[in-house]
Coordinates of C-alpha atoms and ligand atoms in Angstrom, one line a residue:
M15 CA -55.1 42.7 113.5
S16 CA -53.6 40.3 110.9
Q17 CA -53.1 43.0 108.3
E18 CA -52.5 46.7 108.4
L19 CA -55.8 48.6 108.1
Y20 CA -54.6 50.5 105.0
Y21 CA -54.1 47.3 103.1
K22 CA -57.6 45.9 103.8
T23 CA -60.3 46.1 101.2
A24 CA -63.2 48.5 101.4
S25 CA -65.5 45.4 101.7
E26 CA -63.6 44.1 104.7
L27 CA -63.4 47.6 106.2
S28 CA -67.0 48.4 105.9
E29 CA -67.8 45.2 107.9
L30 CA -65.3 46.1 110.6
L31 CA -66.8 49.6 110.8
E32 CA -70.3 48.2 111.0
K33 CA -69.3 45.8 113.8
G34 CA -67.6 48.7 115.6
E35 CA -64.2 47.0 115.5
V36 CA -62.6 50.0 113.9
S37 CA -63.6 53.6 113.5
S38 CA -63.3 55.7 110.4
V39 CA -60.9 58.0 112.3
E40 CA -58.6 55.0 113.0
L41 CA -58.8 53.9 109.4
T42 CA -58.2 57.4 108.0
Q43 CA -55.3 57.9 110.3
S44 CA -53.8 54.7 109.2
V45 CA -54.0 55.8 105.6
I46 CA -52.6 59.2 106.4
D47 CA -49.7 57.7 108.3
R48 CA -49.0 55.3 105.5
T49 CA -49.0 58.2 103.0
K50 CA -46.6 60.2 105.2
S51 CA -44.2 57.2 105.4
V52 CA -44.2 56.2 101.7
D53 CA -45.2 59.2 99.6
D54 CA -41.8 60.8 99.6
R55 CA -40.9 57.9 97.4
V56 CA -44.1 57.1 95.5
R57 CA -45.2 60.8 95.1
A58 CA -48.8 59.8 94.2
F59 CA -50.4 62.9 95.7
N60 CA -50.3 66.4 94.4
S61 CA -51.8 67.6 97.7
F62 CA -53.8 66.4 100.6
D63 CA -55.5 67.9 103.6
E64 CA -55.1 65.7 106.6
A65 CA -57.3 67.7 109.0
D66 CA -60.1 67.8 106.5
A67 CA -59.9 64.0 106.0
L68 CA -60.0 63.4 109.8
F69 CA -62.9 65.8 110.1
Q70 CA -64.9 63.8 107.5
A71 CA -64.0 60.6 109.3
E72 CA -65.2 62.0 112.6
A73 CA -68.5 63.0 111.1
S74 CA -68.8 59.5 109.6
D75 CA -68.2 57.8 113.0
K76 CA -70.7 60.1 114.7
R77 CA -73.3 59.5 112.0
R78 CA -72.8 55.7 112.3
S79 CA -73.2 55.7 116.0
E80 CA -76.3 57.9 116.0
N81 CA -78.3 57.0 112.9
G82 CA -76.4 54.2 111.2
A83 CA -74.1 54.3 108.2
L84 CA -75.2 55.7 104.8
G85 CA -73.9 52.7 102.9
P86 CA -70.8 50.6 102.3
L87 CA -68.7 53.7 101.4
D88 CA -69.4 55.5 104.7
G89 CA -66.1 56.3 106.4
I90 CA -63.9 54.8 103.6
P91 CA -61.1 56.9 102.2
V92 CA -61.3 57.5 98.5
G93 CA -58.4 59.3 96.7
I94 CA -59.4 61.7 93.9
K95 CA -57.6 62.1 90.6
D96 CA -56.7 65.8 90.3
V97 CA -59.1 66.2 87.3
L98 CA -62.3 66.1 89.3
A99 CA -63.9 69.1 91.0
V100 CA -64.2 69.1 94.7
D101 CA -65.7 72.3 96.1
G102 CA -63.0 74.3 97.9
Q103 CA -60.1 72.0 96.9
P104 CA -57.4 72.7 94.4
L105 CA -58.0 71.3 90.9
T106 CA -54.8 71.4 88.9
C107 CA -55.1 68.6 86.2
S108 CA -51.4 68.5 87.0
S109 CA -51.0 71.6 84.8
K110 CA -49.2 74.8 85.5
I111 CA -52.0 76.6 83.9
L112 CA -54.3 75.6 86.8
E113 CA -51.7 75.6 89.5
N114 CA -53.7 78.0 91.8
F115 CA -57.2 77.1 90.7
V116 CA -59.6 76.2 93.5
S117 CA -62.8 74.4 92.4
P118 CA -66.0 76.4 93.2
Y119 CA -68.3 73.3 93.0
D120 CA -68.5 69.5 93.3
A121 CA -68.4 67.1 90.4
T122 CA -71.5 64.9 90.4
C123 CA -69.6 61.8 91.3
I124 CA -68.0 63.7 94.2
Q125 CA -71.4 65.0 95.3
K126 CA -72.6 61.4 95.3
L127 CA -69.6 60.2 97.3
K128 CA -70.2 62.9 99.9
Q129 CA -73.9 61.9 100.1
Q130 CA -72.7 58.4 100.9
G131 CA -70.3 59.4 103.6
A132 CA -67.0 58.6 101.8
V133 CA -63.9 60.3 103.2
L134 CA -62.4 62.2 100.2
W135 CA -58.7 61.9 100.5
G136 CA -56.2 64.0 98.6
R137 CA -55.6 65.0 95.0
L138 CA -53.8 62.4 92.9
N139 CA -51.1 63.0 90.3
M140 CA -51.8 62.4 86.6
D141 CA -50.5 63.3 83.2
E142 CA -51.3 66.9 82.4
F143 CA -55.0 67.1 81.4
A144 CA -54.9 63.2 81.3
M145 CA -52.8 63.2 78.2
G146 CA -50.2 60.4 78.6
S147 CA -49.6 56.9 79.6
S148 CA -46.9 57.2 82.3
T149 CA -47.7 60.3 84.5
E150 CA -44.4 61.7 83.2
N151 CA -46.3 64.5 81.6
S152 CA -47.3 66.0 85.0
A153 CA -46.2 69.5 85.8
M154 CA -46.3 68.4 89.5
G155 CA -43.5 65.9 89.4
L156 CA -43.0 62.2 88.7
T157 CA -45.0 59.4 90.4
S158 CA -43.2 56.1 90.9
N159 CA -44.5 52.6 90.5
P160 CA -44.7 51.2 94.1
W161 CA -43.5 47.8 92.7
N162 CA -40.3 49.3 91.4
L163 CA -39.6 53.0 92.0
D164 CA -37.6 53.3 88.8
C165 CA -40.6 52.4 86.7
V166 CA -43.6 54.5 85.8
P167 CA -47.0 53.8 87.4
G168 CA -48.7 54.1 84.0
G169 CA -51.0 56.9 83.2
S170 CA -52.8 59.1 83.1
S171 CA -54.3 58.0 86.4
G172 CA -50.9 57.0 87.7
G173 CA -51.3 58.7 91.0
S174 CA -54.6 57.0 91.7
A175 CA -53.2 53.5 90.8
A176 CA -49.9 54.0 92.8
A177 CA -51.8 55.3 95.8
V178 CA -54.1 52.3 95.9
A179 CA -51.2 49.8 95.3
A180 CA -49.1 51.5 98.1
G181 CA -51.9 51.5 100.7
E182 CA -52.0 55.3 100.6
T183 CA -55.8 55.1 100.1
I184 CA -58.4 52.3 100.1
L185 CA -60.1 53.3 96.9
A186 CA -59.5 55.9 94.2
L187 CA -61.3 57.6 91.3
G188 CA -59.6 57.8 87.9
S189 CA -60.7 58.9 84.5
D190 CA -60.2 56.9 81.3
T191 CA -60.2 58.5 77.8
G192 CA -58.1 55.8 76.1
G193 CA -57.0 53.5 78.9
S194 CA -56.1 55.8 81.7
I195 CA -57.7 53.7 84.4
R196 CA -57.0 50.3 83.1
Q197 CA -53.3 50.7 82.0
P198 CA -52.1 52.2 85.3
A199 CA -54.2 49.6 87.2
S200 CA -52.4 46.9 85.3
Y201 CA -49.0 48.4 85.9
C202 CA -49.6 48.8 89.6
G203 CA -51.3 45.4 90.2
I204 CA -54.8 46.6 91.1
V205 CA -58.3 46.5 89.7
G206 CA -59.6 49.3 87.5
L207 CA -62.8 49.7 85.6
K208 CA -63.7 52.0 82.8
P209 CA -67.5 52.0 82.8
T210 CA -69.6 52.2 79.6
Y211 CA -69.7 55.7 78.1
G212 CA -72.7 57.4 79.8
R213 CA -72.7 55.2 83.0
V214 CA -71.1 57.9 85.2
S215 CA -71.7 61.6 84.9
R216 CA -68.9 63.7 83.5
Y217 CA -70.2 66.9 85.2
G218 CA -67.2 68.3 87.1
L219 CA -64.6 66.2 85.2
A220 CA -62.2 68.6 83.5
A221 CA -62.8 67.6 79.9
F222 CA -60.0 66.1 77.7
A223 CA -62.0 64.4 74.9
S224 CA -65.7 64.6 75.8
S225 CA -66.9 61.7 73.6
L226 CA -64.4 59.4 75.1
D227 CA -63.9 60.5 78.8
Q228 CA -65.4 58.3 81.6
V229 CA -64.8 58.5 85.4
G230 CA -64.3 55.1 87.0
P231 CA -63.3 53.2 90.1
M232 CA -60.0 51.8 91.2
G233 CA -59.4 49.4 94.1
R234 CA -57.5 46.3 95.3
S235 CA -60.4 43.9 94.8
V236 CA -63.2 43.4 92.3
A237 CA -65.9 43.8 95.0
D238 CA -64.3 47.2 95.9
V239 CA -64.5 48.4 92.4
A240 CA -68.2 47.2 92.2
I241 CA -68.9 49.2 95.4
L242 CA -67.3 52.3 94.2
L243 CA -69.0 52.0 90.8
Q244 CA -72.3 51.8 92.6
G245 CA -71.4 54.9 94.5
I246 CA -70.8 57.1 91.4
A247 CA -73.0 55.6 88.6
G248 CA -76.3 57.0 87.5
H249 CA -78.1 59.5 85.3
D250 CA -77.4 63.2 85.8
E251 CA -79.4 65.9 84.2
R252 CA -76.2 68.1 84.1
D253 CA -74.6 65.6 81.7
S254 CA -76.8 65.0 78.7
T255 CA -74.7 62.0 77.7
S256 CA -75.3 60.2 81.0
Y257 CA -77.4 57.2 80.6
D258 CA -80.9 57.1 82.0
S259 CA -81.4 53.8 83.8
E260 CA -82.4 52.6 87.2
T261 CA -79.5 52.2 89.5
R262 CA -78.8 48.7 90.8
S263 CA -76.4 47.1 93.1
Y264 CA -73.4 46.0 91.1
L265 CA -72.3 43.8 94.0
E266 CA -75.5 41.9 94.1
S267 CA -75.9 41.6 90.3
M268 CA -72.3 40.5 90.1
N269 CA -72.8 37.8 92.8
S270 CA -76.0 36.6 91.2
L271 CA -73.9 35.7 88.1
E272 CA -71.5 33.5 90.0
G273 CA -70.7 30.2 88.4
K274 CA -72.1 31.1 85.0
K275 CA -70.3 29.4 82.1
W276 CA -69.3 32.3 80.0
K277 CA -68.5 32.4 76.3
L278 CA -65.2 34.3 76.1
G279 CA -63.6 35.6 73.0
L280 CA -59.9 36.1 72.2
P281 CA -59.4 38.9 69.6
K282 CA -56.8 37.5 67.3
E283 CA -55.5 41.0 66.3
Y284 CA -54.7 41.7 70.0
F285 CA -52.7 38.6 70.6
A286 CA -50.6 39.3 67.5
N287 CA -49.4 42.6 69.0
V288 CA -47.7 41.7 72.3
S289 CA -44.1 43.0 72.2
D290 CA -43.0 41.3 75.4
P291 CA -43.6 37.5 75.3
S292 CA -43.0 37.1 79.1
A293 CA -45.9 39.4 79.7
M294 CA -48.1 37.0 77.7
E295 CA -47.6 34.1 80.1
P296 CA -49.9 35.2 82.8
I297 CA -52.5 36.1 80.2
E298 CA -52.3 32.6 78.7
K299 CA -52.6 31.1 82.1
A300 CA -55.7 33.2 82.9
V301 CA -57.3 32.0 79.6
E302 CA -56.5 28.5 80.7
F303 CA -58.1 29.1 84.1
Y304 CA -61.4 30.1 82.4
K305 CA -61.2 27.1 80.2
N306 CA -60.8 24.8 83.2
L307 CA -63.7 26.5 84.8
G308 CA -65.9 25.3 82.0
C309 CA -66.1 28.6 80.0
E310 CA -66.1 28.3 76.2
I311 CA -63.1 30.1 74.7
Q312 CA -63.2 31.1 71.1
E313 CA -61.1 33.2 68.8
V314 CA -62.8 36.3 67.4
S315 CA -61.8 39.0 65.0
L316 CA -61.9 42.8 65.4
P317 CA -60.7 43.6 61.9
H318 CA -60.4 47.4 62.3
T319 CA -58.1 47.2 65.3
E320 CA -55.1 48.4 63.3
Y321 CA -56.8 51.8 62.8
A322 CA -57.6 52.3 66.4
V323 CA -54.5 54.2 67.5
A324 CA -54.7 56.6 64.5
T325 CA -58.4 57.1 64.9
Y326 CA -58.1 57.8 68.6
Y327 CA -55.3 60.3 68.2
I328 CA -57.3 62.3 65.6
I329 CA -60.6 62.3 67.6
A330 CA -59.1 62.8 71.0
T331 CA -56.8 65.7 69.9
A332 CA -59.6 67.4 67.9
E333 CA -61.8 67.4 71.0
A334 CA -58.9 68.4 73.2
S335 CA -58.1 71.4 71.1
S336 CA -61.6 72.6 71.5
N337 CA -62.0 71.8 75.2
L338 CA -58.7 73.4 76.2
A339 CA -59.5 76.6 74.4
R340 CA -61.1 77.8 77.7
Y341 CA -57.6 78.0 79.3
D342 CA -56.9 81.4 78.0
G343 CA -55.1 83.2 80.8
I344 CA -58.2 85.3 81.5
R345 CA -60.7 83.0 83.1
Y346 CA -58.3 80.5 84.8
T347 CA -55.3 80.9 86.9
H348 CA -52.1 81.2 85.0
R349 CA -51.6 84.6 83.2
A350 CA -48.4 85.6 81.6
E351 CA -46.8 88.6 83.3
K352 CA -45.3 90.0 80.1
F353 CA -47.4 90.5 77.1
D354 CA -48.1 93.1 74.5
D355 CA -50.6 95.5 76.1
K356 CA -52.1 96.4 72.8
D357 CA -52.9 92.9 71.7
S358 CA -55.2 90.8 73.8
V359 CA -54.4 87.7 71.6
D360 CA -50.9 88.0 73.0
I361 CA -52.2 87.4 76.5
Y362 CA -53.7 84.1 75.3
C363 CA -50.6 83.1 73.4
Q364 CA -48.1 83.9 76.2
S365 CA -50.2 82.4 79.0
R366 CA -50.8 79.2 77.1
A367 CA -47.2 79.0 76.0
E368 CA -46.1 79.3 79.6
G369 CA -48.9 77.3 81.2
F370 CA -49.2 74.2 79.0
G371 CA -46.6 71.4 78.8
E372 CA -45.1 69.9 75.6
E373 CA -47.5 67.1 75.2
V374 CA -50.6 69.3 75.7
K375 CA -49.3 71.7 73.1
R376 CA -48.6 68.9 70.7
R377 CA -52.1 67.7 71.0
V378 CA -53.7 71.1 70.7
I379 CA -51.7 71.7 67.5
L380 CA -52.5 68.3 66.1
G381 CA -56.2 68.7 67.0
T382 CA -56.5 72.1 65.5
Y383 CA -54.8 70.8 62.3
V384 CA -57.2 67.9 61.9
L385 CA -60.2 70.2 62.4
S386 CA -59.0 72.9 60.0
S387 CA -61.2 73.4 57.0
G388 CA -58.9 71.8 54.3
Y389 CA -58.2 68.7 56.4
Y390 CA -61.5 68.1 58.2
D391 CA -62.8 65.5 55.7
A392 CA -59.5 63.8 55.2
Y393 CA -58.8 63.3 58.9
Y394 CA -61.6 64.1 61.4
L395 CA -64.6 62.9 59.3
K396 CA -62.7 59.8 58.2
A397 CA -61.8 59.1 61.9
Q398 CA -65.4 59.4 62.9
K399 CA -66.4 56.8 60.2
T400 CA -63.6 54.5 61.3
R401 CA -64.8 54.8 64.9
T402 CA -68.2 53.5 63.8
L403 CA -66.5 50.5 62.2
I404 CA -64.5 49.8 65.3
R405 CA -67.7 49.9 67.4
Q406 CA -69.4 47.6 64.9
D407 CA -66.5 45.1 65.2
F408 CA -67.2 44.8 68.9
L409 CA -71.0 44.5 68.5
N410 CA -70.4 41.7 66.0
A411 CA -68.1 39.9 68.3
F412 CA -70.6 40.2 71.1
E413 CA -73.2 38.3 68.9
E414 CA -70.9 35.3 69.4
V415 CA -69.4 35.8 72.9
D416 CA -70.3 37.4 76.2
A417 CA -67.0 39.2 76.8
L418 CA -63.4 39.4 75.4
L419 CA -60.1 38.6 77.2
T420 CA -57.0 40.6 76.2
P421 CA -53.8 41.9 77.7
T422 CA -54.4 45.3 79.2
S423 CA -51.0 46.6 77.8
P424 CA -48.4 45.2 75.5
G425 CA -46.0 44.8 78.5
P426 CA -45.5 45.6 82.2
A427 CA -44.6 49.0 83.5
F428 CA -41.5 50.5 81.8
K429 CA -38.6 52.4 83.2
K430 CA -39.0 56.1 83.6
G431 CA -37.6 58.1 80.7
T432 CA -37.6 55.3 78.2
K433 CA -40.5 56.4 76.2
S434 CA -40.9 60.1 77.1
D435 CA -38.9 61.3 74.1
D436 CA -40.8 59.2 71.7
P437 CA -44.5 60.2 71.6
L438 CA -45.4 57.5 69.0
E439 CA -43.9 54.7 71.1
M440 CA -45.8 56.1 74.1
Y441 CA -49.1 56.2 72.1
L442 CA -48.6 52.5 71.2
S443 CA -48.7 51.4 74.8
D444 CA -52.5 52.2 74.6
I445 CA -53.1 49.8 71.7
F446 CA -55.3 47.4 73.7
T447 CA -57.3 50.0 75.7
I448 CA -58.3 52.8 73.3
S449 CA -60.7 50.8 71.2
A450 CA -63.1 50.4 74.2
N451 CA -63.3 54.2 74.5
L452 CA -63.9 54.6 70.7
A453 CA -66.7 51.9 71.0
G454 CA -68.0 53.2 74.3
I455 CA -68.0 49.7 75.9
P456 CA -66.9 48.9 79.4
G457 CA -63.4 47.5 80.2
L458 CA -61.8 46.1 83.4
S459 CA -58.2 45.4 84.2
L460 CA -57.4 42.7 86.7
P461 CA -54.1 41.6 88.2
C462 CA -53.2 38.2 86.8
G463 CA -49.5 37.6 87.4
Y464 CA -46.1 39.1 87.1
S465 CA -43.3 39.5 84.5
D466 CA -39.9 40.0 86.2
G467 CA -41.6 41.0 89.4
M468 CA -43.9 43.6 87.8
P469 CA -47.6 43.2 87.7
I470 CA -49.5 42.2 84.5
G471 CA -53.2 43.0 83.9
L472 CA -55.8 41.0 82.2
Q473 CA -58.3 43.1 80.4
I474 CA -62.0 42.0 80.2
L475 CA -64.1 43.9 77.6
G476 CA -67.8 43.6 77.7
K477 CA -71.2 44.6 76.2
P478 CA -72.4 48.1 76.7
F479 CA -74.0 48.6 80.2
K480 CA -73.1 45.0 81.3
E481 CA -70.5 46.0 83.9
E482 CA -71.8 43.4 86.3
E483 CA -70.8 40.7 83.8
L484 CA -67.2 42.0 83.6
L485 CA -67.2 42.1 87.4
A486 CA -68.5 38.6 87.7
I487 CA -66.0 37.2 85.3
A488 CA -63.2 39.0 87.1
Q489 CA -64.4 37.8 90.5
E490 CA -64.1 34.1 89.5
F491 CA -60.4 34.7 88.7
E492 CA -59.8 36.7 91.8
D493 CA -61.5 34.1 94.1
A494 CA -59.1 31.5 92.8
H495 CA -55.9 33.6 93.1
D496 CA -54.3 35.7 95.8
Y497 CA -53.2 38.8 93.9
K498 CA -55.4 41.1 96.0
N499 CA -53.3 40.3 99.0
Q500 CA -50.0 40.7 97.4
H501 CA -48.5 44.1 97.9
P502 CA -45.3 45.9 96.8
N503 CA -42.4 46.0 99.2
L504 CA -42.0 49.6 100.2
Ligands
LIG606 N1 -52.7 57.4 77.1 C1 -53.8 57.9 76.4 C2 -53.6 59.3 75.9 O1 -52.5 59.8 76.1 C3 -55.1 57.8 77.2 C4 -55.2 58.8 78.2 C5 -56.5 58.7 79.0 O2 -57.1 57.7 79.0 N2 -56.8 59.8 79.6 O3 -54.4 60.0 75.4

């Protein structure tokens, strides 16, 4: 075979499986072997269960030979960010407070993947409770960027992105509250999609900021991301914010848009904010590519962009302070051993002090502050109003153009340790991604080149519930370039 199985795309593999040229057991074994040979360096996984993955693969092969496959995901390994509940598996959120917690049920997206025969493969590292941009906030250790082991993989879905890039899984699920799928996808040279808020059920996703969180697909090709989105999207009565719409094939609707001459907008506020000019070159070339394809390119303005980071860090921390109140040392795993017997509040305080890391504490404190009665109007309420203005900016821009092109991040992956002591600097690496969460719109990051050997991502932002348009725009670029077949040297 011309290429190792673990580096083939899900679309190629599902054809090979269908033709009987490979089995899911062979494929899963190849991913397991690859993980064992590189994960001591990449450290993308918090844990995995080899026997369980092979058991699922065997069941897939048997099903295929007896009754036919359940769909394109049948038999394909999908890595799971350690923030999603899988019945009987550890769910740590890369936090000490959940270090021994085992999930008693399946998240809806997991249940759907099981129904489609996907092979659930491992628990992927992340920033603690998805708070961070580098996976350095994990209590489970550092993940490295497969393109340069001294660099971060991005975050918070850094384990998911690194595992896909390193061939330790074929596909992965991530979650994105302010860029956590798109930014690590861009740092690791893969494709990642944050769906429209409401597209994918959040049931069984450990909540960080409920009005911003979305689960989404990560893969090495645009088609793979379309297939995985198809697998997890849809209404769920257990998540009242999930959108009630008929499910469609994203792959088919994406393909039916091929060749369309898109109107693409360049938000001028984003292009003024790139700190690393060499990272802009691939973005500019990508814009040129679309122009040559016959797309109309036009500058647009998103005037409230400058307020996005502040707005996000008020709303996200406020919601986090409330969501994380449940980790009290009583209902979940970590309980302090020493506490004042006469004072139950002391159990909470001690357990939380020991169980949460620095960044989580910082956010809980900040969130509690912005929600406190004297400051609610000045911070939280104002942030909610600004959020509406930010959403309106996008809706206005989409009156003129079909989608927006931007860098995913101000620069490529940075070296470990360079931003971890400076939270503000770290927060600024989300400057291009967080607005999409505030506005609830879909966003995709696509590899579009390199800066000093490190991958650069092009972000495509689109209209609410028009994921197929983002996919179709991305597909045109992917078809004309070879990034999906370029892999790190490990
Ligand atoms: N980096 C952002 C944060 O730290 C976004 C995280 C995310 O999307 N989960 O909040």
